[in-house]
Amino acid sequence: MDLLEIAIRTVVLYGVIIIIFRLMGKREIGELNVLDLVVFLMLSELAVVAIEKPDKPIVHQLTPMILLMVLQIVLAFLSLKSQKARKMLDGEPSILIRGGKVDEVQMRKQRYNFDDLLMQLREKDIGDIRDVEYAILEPSGKLSVFRKPQKGNVDTKAVFALPLIIDGTIQDDHLEKIGKTNLWLRQKLRELGYKDITQISYCTVQNDEFFVDLKDE
């Protein structure tokens, strides 16, 4: 009976975890941030305990698992609706290389060493830091790399376009990086017919050409 009960618990918990991961969304499967990793570790530990201790009611293990799922869904909703919550929960991308020069301050801040950086650059077939226009450490830990264009190609500013508006919020730090101001952005958008910043889902500019995506369009 013990073996049969363990087998039944294993099948039940397998199905429950699959359902939980589906309800938590594809984002949870595709990439892991710190919160995702903590939830996955706790779910796996609870499942192991439930299988190893058949003498305890399975509902005692299912309750915290469901609670974790609800908590993660609520936090994901908050992250979707609030940029501040998203930055607090998921973190922000960090530019480690800009114009072929390493930002040692950001490296230390992220506790990211040169061996890690060079290894990830080699994985992208880049052997020389000078060939990199931008290297961005994403909140998931993935390194996104933008090569410098070859001579005679488009301007280097077109290689990577910083988002200037996200979810109706102007990214002042990004404007500062490209040498522009909040007032400049608002004037440019008004000239293009966009008067309400809060209705803009995403905005960026490349080679003085604006790309604007309105909410729910």
Short mmCIF file of C-alpha atoms in Angstrom, two decimals:
data_model
loop_
_atom_site.label_atom_id
_atom_site.label_comp_id
_atom_site.label_asym_id
_atom_site.label_seq_id
_atom_site.Cartn_x
_atom_site.Cartn_y
_atom_site.Cartn_z
CA MET A 1 0.00 0.00 0.00
CA ASP A 2 2.87 2.35 0.75
CA LEU A 3 4.31 1.90 -2.74
CA LEU A 4 0.89 2.39 -4.31
CA GLU A 5 0.28 5.54 -2.27
CA ILE A 6 3.72 6.92 -3.21
CA ALA A 7 3.01 6.22 -6.88
CA ILE A 8 -0.39 7.95 -6.70
CA ARG A 9 1.10 10.94 -4.88
CA THR A 10 3.84 11.21 -7.49
CA VAL A 11 1.34 11.25 -10.35
CA VAL A 12 -0.94 13.74 -8.57
CA LEU A 13 1.92 16.10 -7.69
CA TYR A 14 3.31 15.85 -11.22
CA GLY A 15 -0.05 16.95 -12.60
CA VAL A 16 -0.40 19.73 -10.02
CA ILE A 17 3.05 21.16 -10.79
CA ILE A 18 2.36 21.09 -14.54
CA ILE A 19 -0.92 22.95 -13.96
CA ILE A 20 0.80 25.48 -11.67
CA PHE A 21 3.54 26.20 -14.23
CA ARG A 22 0.92 26.64 -16.95
CA LEU A 23 -1.12 29.04 -14.84
CA MET A 24 2.00 31.02 -13.94
CA GLY A 25 2.56 31.68 -17.64
CA LYS A 26 5.09 30.93 -20.37
CA ARG A 27 7.40 33.62 -19.06
CA GLU A 28 8.10 31.45 -16.04
CA ILE A 29 9.23 28.59 -18.25
CA GLY A 30 11.20 30.63 -20.76
CA GLU A 31 13.37 32.60 -18.34
CA LEU A 32 14.26 32.59 -14.68
CA ASN A 33 14.67 35.66 -12.54
CA VAL A 34 15.40 35.53 -8.82
CA LEU A 35 11.74 35.29 -7.82
CA ASP A 36 11.05 32.53 -10.35
CA LEU A 37 14.03 30.53 -9.13
CA VAL A 38 12.93 30.81 -5.49
CA VAL A 39 9.38 29.69 -6.31
CA PHE A 40 10.57 26.76 -8.45
CA LEU A 41 12.95 25.57 -5.73
CA MET A 42 10.26 25.79 -3.07
CA LEU A 43 7.73 23.96 -5.25
CA SER A 44 10.16 21.16 -6.00
CA GLU A 45 11.07 20.83 -2.30
CA LEU A 46 7.41 20.70 -1.25
CA ALA A 47 6.74 18.03 -3.89
CA VAL A 48 9.65 15.89 -2.66
CA VAL A 49 8.47 16.18 0.95
CA ALA A 50 4.93 15.19 -0.06
CA ILE A 51 6.23 12.06 -1.85
CA GLU A 52 8.67 11.04 0.88
CA LYS A 53 6.11 11.41 3.71
CA PRO A 54 2.99 9.49 2.68
CA ASP A 55 1.80 9.45 6.31
CA LYS A 56 0.97 13.16 6.11
CA PRO A 57 -2.18 14.33 4.25
CA ILE A 58 -1.28 15.49 0.74
CA VAL A 59 -3.41 18.59 1.23
CA HIS A 60 -0.78 19.85 3.71
CA GLN A 61 1.71 20.05 0.83
CA LEU A 62 -0.76 21.18 -1.83
CA THR A 63 -1.87 24.21 0.21
CA PRO A 64 1.55 25.98 0.28
CA MET A 65 2.12 25.06 -3.38
CA ILE A 66 -1.13 26.70 -4.42
CA LEU A 67 -0.36 29.67 -2.18
CA LEU A 68 3.02 30.11 -3.91
CA MET A 69 1.31 29.98 -7.30
CA VAL A 70 -1.21 32.66 -6.31
CA LEU A 71 1.53 34.84 -4.84
CA GLN A 72 3.62 34.57 -8.01
CA ILE A 73 0.63 35.40 -10.24
CA VAL A 74 -0.21 38.46 -8.09
CA LEU A 75 3.41 39.67 -8.23
CA ALA A 76 3.49 39.11 -12.01
CA PHE A 77 0.29 41.18 -12.34
CA LEU A 78 1.80 43.98 -10.25
CA SER A 79 4.93 43.83 -12.37
CA LEU A 80 2.82 44.11 -15.53
CA LYS A 81 0.88 47.13 -14.27
CA SER A 82 3.64 49.06 -12.48
CA GLN A 83 7.09 49.86 -13.82
CA LYS A 84 8.34 50.58 -10.29
CA ALA A 85 7.13 47.17 -9.11
CA ARG A 86 8.72 45.57 -12.18
CA LYS A 87 12.09 47.17 -11.43
CA MET A 88 11.89 46.16 -7.78
CA LEU A 89 10.87 42.56 -8.47
CA ASP A 90 12.73 41.78 -11.69
CA GLY A 91 15.63 44.22 -11.55
CA GLU A 92 16.92 46.35 -14.41
CA PRO A 93 19.26 45.60 -17.31
CA SER A 94 22.80 46.89 -16.84
CA ILE A 95 25.06 48.13 -19.63
CA LEU A 96 28.46 46.49 -19.09
CA ILE A 97 30.09 47.62 -22.34
CA ARG A 98 29.39 50.85 -24.16
CA GLY A 99 31.30 51.85 -27.30
CA GLY A 100 33.93 49.16 -26.79
CA LYS A 101 34.68 50.25 -23.21
CA VAL A 102 33.87 48.23 -20.12
CA ASP A 103 31.91 49.90 -17.33
CA GLU A 104 33.80 48.62 -14.27
CA VAL A 105 31.37 50.34 -11.89
CA GLN A 106 28.45 48.32 -13.26
CA MET A 107 30.60 45.19 -13.28
CA ARG A 108 31.31 45.55 -9.56
CA LYS A 109 27.71 46.49 -8.84
CA GLN A 110 26.48 43.29 -10.49
CA ARG A 111 29.36 41.24 -9.01
CA TYR A 112 30.25 40.27 -12.55
CA ASN A 113 33.89 39.46 -13.27
CA PHE A 114 35.88 39.69 -16.48
CA ASP A 115 36.08 35.91 -16.84
CA ASP A 116 32.27 35.72 -16.96
CA LEU A 117 32.12 38.60 -19.43
CA LEU A 118 34.77 37.21 -21.78
CA MET A 119 33.26 33.72 -21.65
CA GLN A 120 29.82 34.99 -22.68
CA LEU A 121 31.36 37.12 -25.43
CA ARG A 122 33.23 34.08 -26.77
CA GLU A 123 29.94 32.15 -26.81
CA LYS A 124 28.70 34.84 -29.20
CA ASP A 125 31.84 34.52 -31.36
CA ILE A 126 33.31 37.80 -30.16
CA GLY A 127 36.98 37.71 -29.26
CA ASP A 128 37.66 41.41 -28.79
CA ILE A 129 35.77 43.78 -26.50
CA ARG A 130 36.52 46.60 -28.92
CA ASP A 131 34.14 44.97 -31.41
CA VAL A 132 31.21 45.46 -29.02
CA GLU A 133 29.05 48.58 -29.19
CA TYR A 134 26.79 47.51 -26.32
CA ALA A 135 26.77 44.52 -23.97
CA ILE A 136 23.74 44.47 -21.68
CA LEU A 137 23.30 42.17 -18.72
CA GLU A 138 19.59 41.35 -18.61
CA PRO A 139 17.70 40.74 -15.32
CA SER A 140 17.58 37.04 -16.23
CA GLY A 141 21.42 36.92 -16.30
CA LYS A 142 21.60 36.67 -20.08
CA LEU A 143 24.11 38.90 -21.85
CA SER A 144 22.74 40.71 -24.90
CA VAL A 145 25.48 41.89 -27.26
CA PHE A 146 25.35 44.44 -30.11
CA ARG A 147 28.36 44.50 -32.41
CA LYS A 148 29.88 47.67 -33.76
CA PRO A 149 28.92 48.17 -37.41
CA GLN A 150 31.60 47.86 -40.02
CA LYS A 151 32.99 51.04 -41.52
CA GLY A 152 30.68 52.47 -44.14
CA ASN A 153 27.57 50.98 -42.54
CA VAL A 154 24.86 52.73 -40.54
CA ASP A 155 25.65 55.02 -37.63
CA THR A 156 26.53 53.25 -34.40
CA LYS A 157 23.56 54.90 -32.72
CA ALA A 158 21.30 52.76 -34.87
CA VAL A 159 22.77 49.55 -33.51
CA PHE A 160 20.95 49.82 -30.22
CA ALA A 161 17.96 52.05 -29.51
CA LEU A 162 17.16 52.75 -25.89
CA PRO A 163 13.44 52.78 -25.06
CA LEU A 164 12.42 56.34 -24.25
CA ILE A 165 8.89 55.51 -23.07
CA ILE A 166 7.69 52.27 -21.49
CA ASP A 167 4.07 51.79 -20.39
CA GLY A 168 3.39 55.53 -20.53
CA THR A 169 6.42 56.45 -18.41
CA ILE A 170 9.30 58.51 -19.79
CA GLN A 171 12.70 56.92 -19.17
CA ASP A 172 14.70 59.97 -18.07
CA ASP A 173 17.86 57.96 -17.49
CA HIS A 174 17.77 56.74 -21.11
CA LEU A 175 17.21 60.28 -22.37
CA GLU A 176 20.25 61.40 -20.40
CA LYS A 177 22.36 58.68 -22.01
CA ILE A 178 21.53 59.94 -25.52
CA GLY A 179 22.00 63.58 -24.52
CA LYS A 180 18.32 64.56 -24.73
CA THR A 181 15.80 65.98 -22.27
CA ASN A 182 12.25 65.23 -21.19
CA LEU A 183 11.11 68.49 -22.80
CA TRP A 184 12.76 67.58 -26.11
CA LEU A 185 10.93 64.25 -26.20
CA ARG A 186 7.54 65.79 -25.41
CA GLN A 187 8.00 68.46 -28.10
CA LYS A 188 8.98 65.87 -30.71
CA LEU A 189 5.98 63.71 -29.88
CA ARG A 190 3.61 66.67 -30.01
CA GLU A 191 4.94 67.47 -33.47
CA LEU A 192 4.07 63.90 -34.46
CA GLY A 193 0.57 64.24 -33.00
CA TYR A 194 1.09 62.37 -29.72
CA LYS A 195 -0.07 64.64 -26.91
CA ASP A 196 -0.86 62.12 -24.17
CA ILE A 197 2.31 60.34 -23.02
CA THR A 198 0.34 57.94 -20.82
CA GLN A 199 -1.28 56.39 -23.92
CA ILE A 200 2.09 55.39 -25.40
CA SER A 201 3.07 51.81 -24.70
CA TYR A 202 6.56 51.96 -26.21
CA CYS A 203 8.64 54.64 -27.90
CA THR A 204 12.17 54.69 -29.24
CA VAL A 205 14.17 56.63 -31.81
CA GLN A 206 16.78 55.58 -34.36
CA ASN A 207 18.54 57.96 -36.72
CA ASP A 208 16.04 60.69 -35.75
CA GLU A 209 13.12 58.45 -36.75
CA PHE A 210 10.58 57.76 -34.00
CA PHE A 211 8.80 54.48 -33.44
CA VAL A 212 5.66 54.86 -31.32
CA ASP A 213 3.39 52.03 -30.23
CA LEU A 214 0.12 53.10 -28.59
CA LYS A 215 -1.57 51.06 -25.86
CA ASP A 216 -4.16 48.51 -26.96
CA GLU A 217 -3.52 49.07 -30.68
#
